[in-house]
Amino acid sequence: METYVYAFIVGGMLSLIGQLLLIKWSFIRMMTIFLFIGMTIEAISLYEPMQLFAHAGIEMTLVHVGASCIQAVKTGDFTNVIFFISFPIFVAWMTAIVCRPRGRIE
C-alpha cells in the first residue's frame, strides 16, 4: 500500500509542475523541460533511487523518457535513442497540424 501512496504523491507532484508550466508556456516547451529534467537526474545518477521510491509515479512521465535516453547512451544501445529523440518531434508536428496558431496570419 505504501508504494501506491509514494507513486501517487510523486506522479501528482510531477503533474502539478506540468500544469503550472502550462499556464505560462506551451505544451512543447513543457515537454522539453521534463525531458531535460529526466536527462539531468539520470546523468547525476539520481533517477534509479527515485524509481525505486516512486515506481509508476515517475515511470509514466516524460521524465522517464529523458532518463531512458541517457541510459541508452550510457549502455551504447542506440536503437532506442532514435525513438526518444523522434518522439518529441512527432508530438510537436502533430500539435502543429491539429491546433490553430495563436498568432495572426496575414
PDB file of C-alpha atoms in Angstrom:
ATOM      1  CA  MET A   1       0.000   0.000   0.000  1.00  0.00           C
ATOM      2  CA  GLU A   2       2.911   2.286   0.743  1.00  0.00           C
ATOM      3  CA  THR A   3       4.173   2.000  -2.843  1.00  0.00           C
ATOM      4  CA  TYR A   4       0.845   3.251  -4.203  1.00  0.00           C
ATOM      5  CA  VAL A   5       0.953   6.286  -1.930  1.00  0.00           C
ATOM      6  CA  TYR A   6       4.501   7.193  -2.994  1.00  0.00           C
ATOM      7  CA  ALA A   7       3.647   6.697  -6.671  1.00  0.00           C
ATOM      8  CA  PHE A   8       0.563   8.878  -6.269  1.00  0.00           C
ATOM      9  CA  ILE A   9       2.483  11.631  -4.484  1.00  0.00           C
ATOM     10  CA  VAL A  10       5.414  11.731  -6.914  1.00  0.00           C
ATOM     11  CA  GLY A  11       3.202  11.409 -10.008  1.00  0.00           C
ATOM     12  CA  GLY A  12       0.857  14.049  -8.633  1.00  0.00           C
ATOM     13  CA  MET A  13       3.708  16.455  -7.942  1.00  0.00           C
ATOM     14  CA  LEU A  14       5.057  15.996 -11.477  1.00  0.00           C
ATOM     15  CA  SER A  15       1.564  16.591 -12.864  1.00  0.00           C
ATOM     16  CA  LEU A  16       1.215  19.721 -10.726  1.00  0.00           C
ATOM     17  CA  ILE A  17       4.533  21.037 -12.015  1.00  0.00           C
ATOM     18  CA  GLY A  18       3.394  20.311 -15.577  1.00  0.00           C
ATOM     19  CA  GLN A  19       0.109  22.143 -15.079  1.00  0.00           C
ATOM     20  CA  LEU A  20       1.881  25.140 -13.575  1.00  0.00           C
ATOM     21  CA  LEU A  21       4.284  25.214 -16.521  1.00  0.00           C
ATOM     22  CA  LEU A  22       1.344  25.075 -18.947  1.00  0.00           C
ATOM     23  CA  ILE A  23      -0.054  28.297 -17.511  1.00  0.00           C
ATOM     24  CA  LYS A  24       2.949  30.241 -18.758  1.00  0.00           C
ATOM     25  CA  TRP A  25       4.444  28.114 -21.548  1.00  0.00           C
ATOM     26  CA  SER A  26       3.310  25.910 -24.415  1.00  0.00           C
ATOM     27  CA  PHE A  27       2.968  22.129 -24.276  1.00  0.00           C
ATOM     28  CA  ILE A  28       6.083  21.616 -26.368  1.00  0.00           C
ATOM     29  CA  ARG A  29       8.223  23.760 -24.076  1.00  0.00           C
ATOM     30  CA  MET A  30       6.870  21.940 -21.008  1.00  0.00           C
ATOM     31  CA  MET A  31       7.596  18.594 -22.650  1.00  0.00           C
ATOM     32  CA  THR A  32      11.154  19.674 -23.412  1.00  0.00           C
ATOM     33  CA  ILE A  33      11.668  20.774 -19.809  1.00  0.00           C
ATOM     34  CA  PHE A  34      10.503  17.392 -18.476  1.00  0.00           C
ATOM     35  CA  LEU A  35      12.790  15.555 -20.906  1.00  0.00           C
ATOM     36  CA  PHE A  36      15.711  17.722 -19.813  1.00  0.00           C
ATOM     37  CA  ILE A  37      14.909  17.105 -16.131  1.00  0.00           C
ATOM     38  CA  GLY A  38      14.904  13.347 -16.766  1.00  0.00           C
ATOM     39  CA  MET A  39      18.198  13.528 -18.616  1.00  0.00           C
ATOM     40  CA  THR A  40      19.739  15.588 -15.840  1.00  0.00           C
ATOM     41  CA  ILE A  41      18.681  13.356 -12.956  1.00  0.00           C
ATOM     42  CA  GLU A  42      19.854  10.263 -14.840  1.00  0.00           C
ATOM     43  CA  ALA A  43      23.182  11.907 -15.688  1.00  0.00           C
ATOM     44  CA  ILE A  44      23.849  12.610 -11.991  1.00  0.00           C
ATOM     45  CA  SER A  45      22.627   9.087 -11.058  1.00  0.00           C
ATOM     46  CA  LEU A  46      19.580  10.127  -9.041  1.00  0.00           C
ATOM     47  CA  TYR A  47      16.975   8.508 -11.278  1.00  0.00           C
ATOM     48  CA  GLU A  48      17.368   4.927 -10.033  1.00  0.00           C
ATOM     49  CA  PRO A  49      16.771   5.816  -6.343  1.00  0.00           C
ATOM     50  CA  MET A  50      13.739   7.880  -7.398  1.00  0.00           C
ATOM     51  CA  GLN A  51      12.489   4.984  -9.497  1.00  0.00           C
ATOM     52  CA  LEU A  52      12.833   2.563  -6.590  1.00  0.00           C
ATOM     53  CA  PHE A  53      10.965   5.006  -4.362  1.00  0.00           C
ATOM     54  CA  ALA A  54       8.106   6.053  -6.652  1.00  0.00           C
ATOM     55  CA  HIS A  55       7.859   3.221  -9.244  1.00  0.00           C
ATOM     56  CA  ALA A  56       4.998   4.079 -11.641  1.00  0.00           C
ATOM     57  CA  GLY A  57       4.754   7.626 -10.305  1.00  0.00           C
ATOM     58  CA  ILE A  58       7.884   8.510 -12.221  1.00  0.00           C
ATOM     59  CA  GLU A  59       7.935   5.764 -14.868  1.00  0.00           C
ATOM     60  CA  MET A  60       4.764   7.013 -16.558  1.00  0.00           C
ATOM     61  CA  THR A  61       6.017  10.563 -17.165  1.00  0.00           C
ATOM     62  CA  LEU A  62       8.214  12.343 -19.667  1.00  0.00           C
ATOM     63  CA  VAL A  63      10.946  12.379 -17.050  1.00  0.00           C
ATOM     64  CA  HIS A  64      11.289   8.630 -17.653  1.00  0.00           C
ATOM     65  CA  VAL A  65      11.673   9.185 -21.393  1.00  0.00           C
ATOM     66  CA  GLY A  66      14.555  11.593 -20.809  1.00  0.00           C
ATOM     67  CA  ALA A  67      16.206   9.269 -18.306  1.00  0.00           C
ATOM     68  CA  SER A  68      15.828   6.306 -20.671  1.00  0.00           C
ATOM     69  CA  CYS A  69      17.532   8.284 -23.402  1.00  0.00           C
ATOM     70  CA  ILE A  70      20.572   8.866 -21.202  1.00  0.00           C
ATOM     71  CA  GLN A  71      20.529   5.202 -20.083  1.00  0.00           C
ATOM     72  CA  ALA A  72      20.616   4.152 -23.721  1.00  0.00           C
ATOM     73  CA  VAL A  73      23.562   6.431 -24.389  1.00  0.00           C
ATOM     74  CA  LYS A  74      25.412   5.094 -21.318  1.00  0.00           C
ATOM     75  CA  THR A  75      24.911   1.456 -22.332  1.00  0.00           C
ATOM     76  CA  GLY A  76      25.601   2.033 -26.022  1.00  0.00           C
ATOM     77  CA  ASP A  77      22.187   0.743 -27.116  1.00  0.00           C
ATOM     78  CA  PHE A  78      21.359   3.395 -29.696  1.00  0.00           C
ATOM     79  CA  THR A  79      18.328   1.626 -31.159  1.00  0.00           C
ATOM     80  CA  ASN A  80      16.053   3.278 -28.579  1.00  0.00           C
ATOM     81  CA  VAL A  81      17.720   6.683 -28.859  1.00  0.00           C
ATOM     82  CA  ILE A  82      16.127   7.250 -32.249  1.00  0.00           C
ATOM     83  CA  PHE A  83      12.688   6.761 -30.691  1.00  0.00           C
ATOM     84  CA  PHE A  84      13.428   9.015 -27.727  1.00  0.00           C
ATOM     85  CA  ILE A  85      14.632  11.815 -29.959  1.00  0.00           C
ATOM     86  CA  SER A  86      11.901  11.456 -32.585  1.00  0.00           C
ATOM     87  CA  PHE A  87       9.001  11.223 -30.106  1.00  0.00           C
ATOM     88  CA  PRO A  88       9.013  14.917 -29.060  1.00  0.00           C
ATOM     89  CA  ILE A  89       9.475  15.960 -32.676  1.00  0.00           C
ATOM     90  CA  PHE A  90       6.488  13.835 -33.716  1.00  0.00           C
ATOM     91  CA  VAL A  91       4.290  15.252 -30.929  1.00  0.00           C
ATOM     92  CA  ALA A  92       5.286  18.807 -31.880  1.00  0.00           C
ATOM     93  CA  TRP A  93       4.471  18.088 -35.520  1.00  0.00           C
ATOM     94  CA  MET A  94       1.068  16.587 -34.665  1.00  0.00           C
ATOM     95  CA  THR A  95       0.281  19.516 -32.370  1.00  0.00           C
ATOM     96  CA  ALA A  96       1.130  21.944 -35.161  1.00  0.00           C
ATOM     97  CA  ILE A  97      -1.210  20.103 -37.548  1.00  0.00           C
ATOM     98  CA  VAL A  98      -4.153  19.763 -35.157  1.00  0.00           C
ATOM     99  CA  CYS A  99      -4.088  23.090 -33.301  1.00  0.00           C
ATOM    100  CA  ARG A 100      -4.664  26.541 -34.665  1.00  0.00           C
ATOM    101  CA  PRO A 101      -1.806  29.017 -34.404  1.00  0.00           C
ATOM    102  CA  ARG A 102      -2.089  31.718 -31.744  1.00  0.00           C
ATOM    103  CA  GLY A 103      -0.561  34.435 -33.847  1.00  0.00           C
ATOM    104  CA  ARG A 104      -2.193  36.348 -36.633  1.00  0.00           C
ATOM    105  CA  ILE A 105      -1.662  35.030 -40.145  1.00  0.00           C
ATOM    106  CA  GLU A 106      -1.846  37.667 -42.883  1.00  0.00           C
TER     107      GLU A 106
END
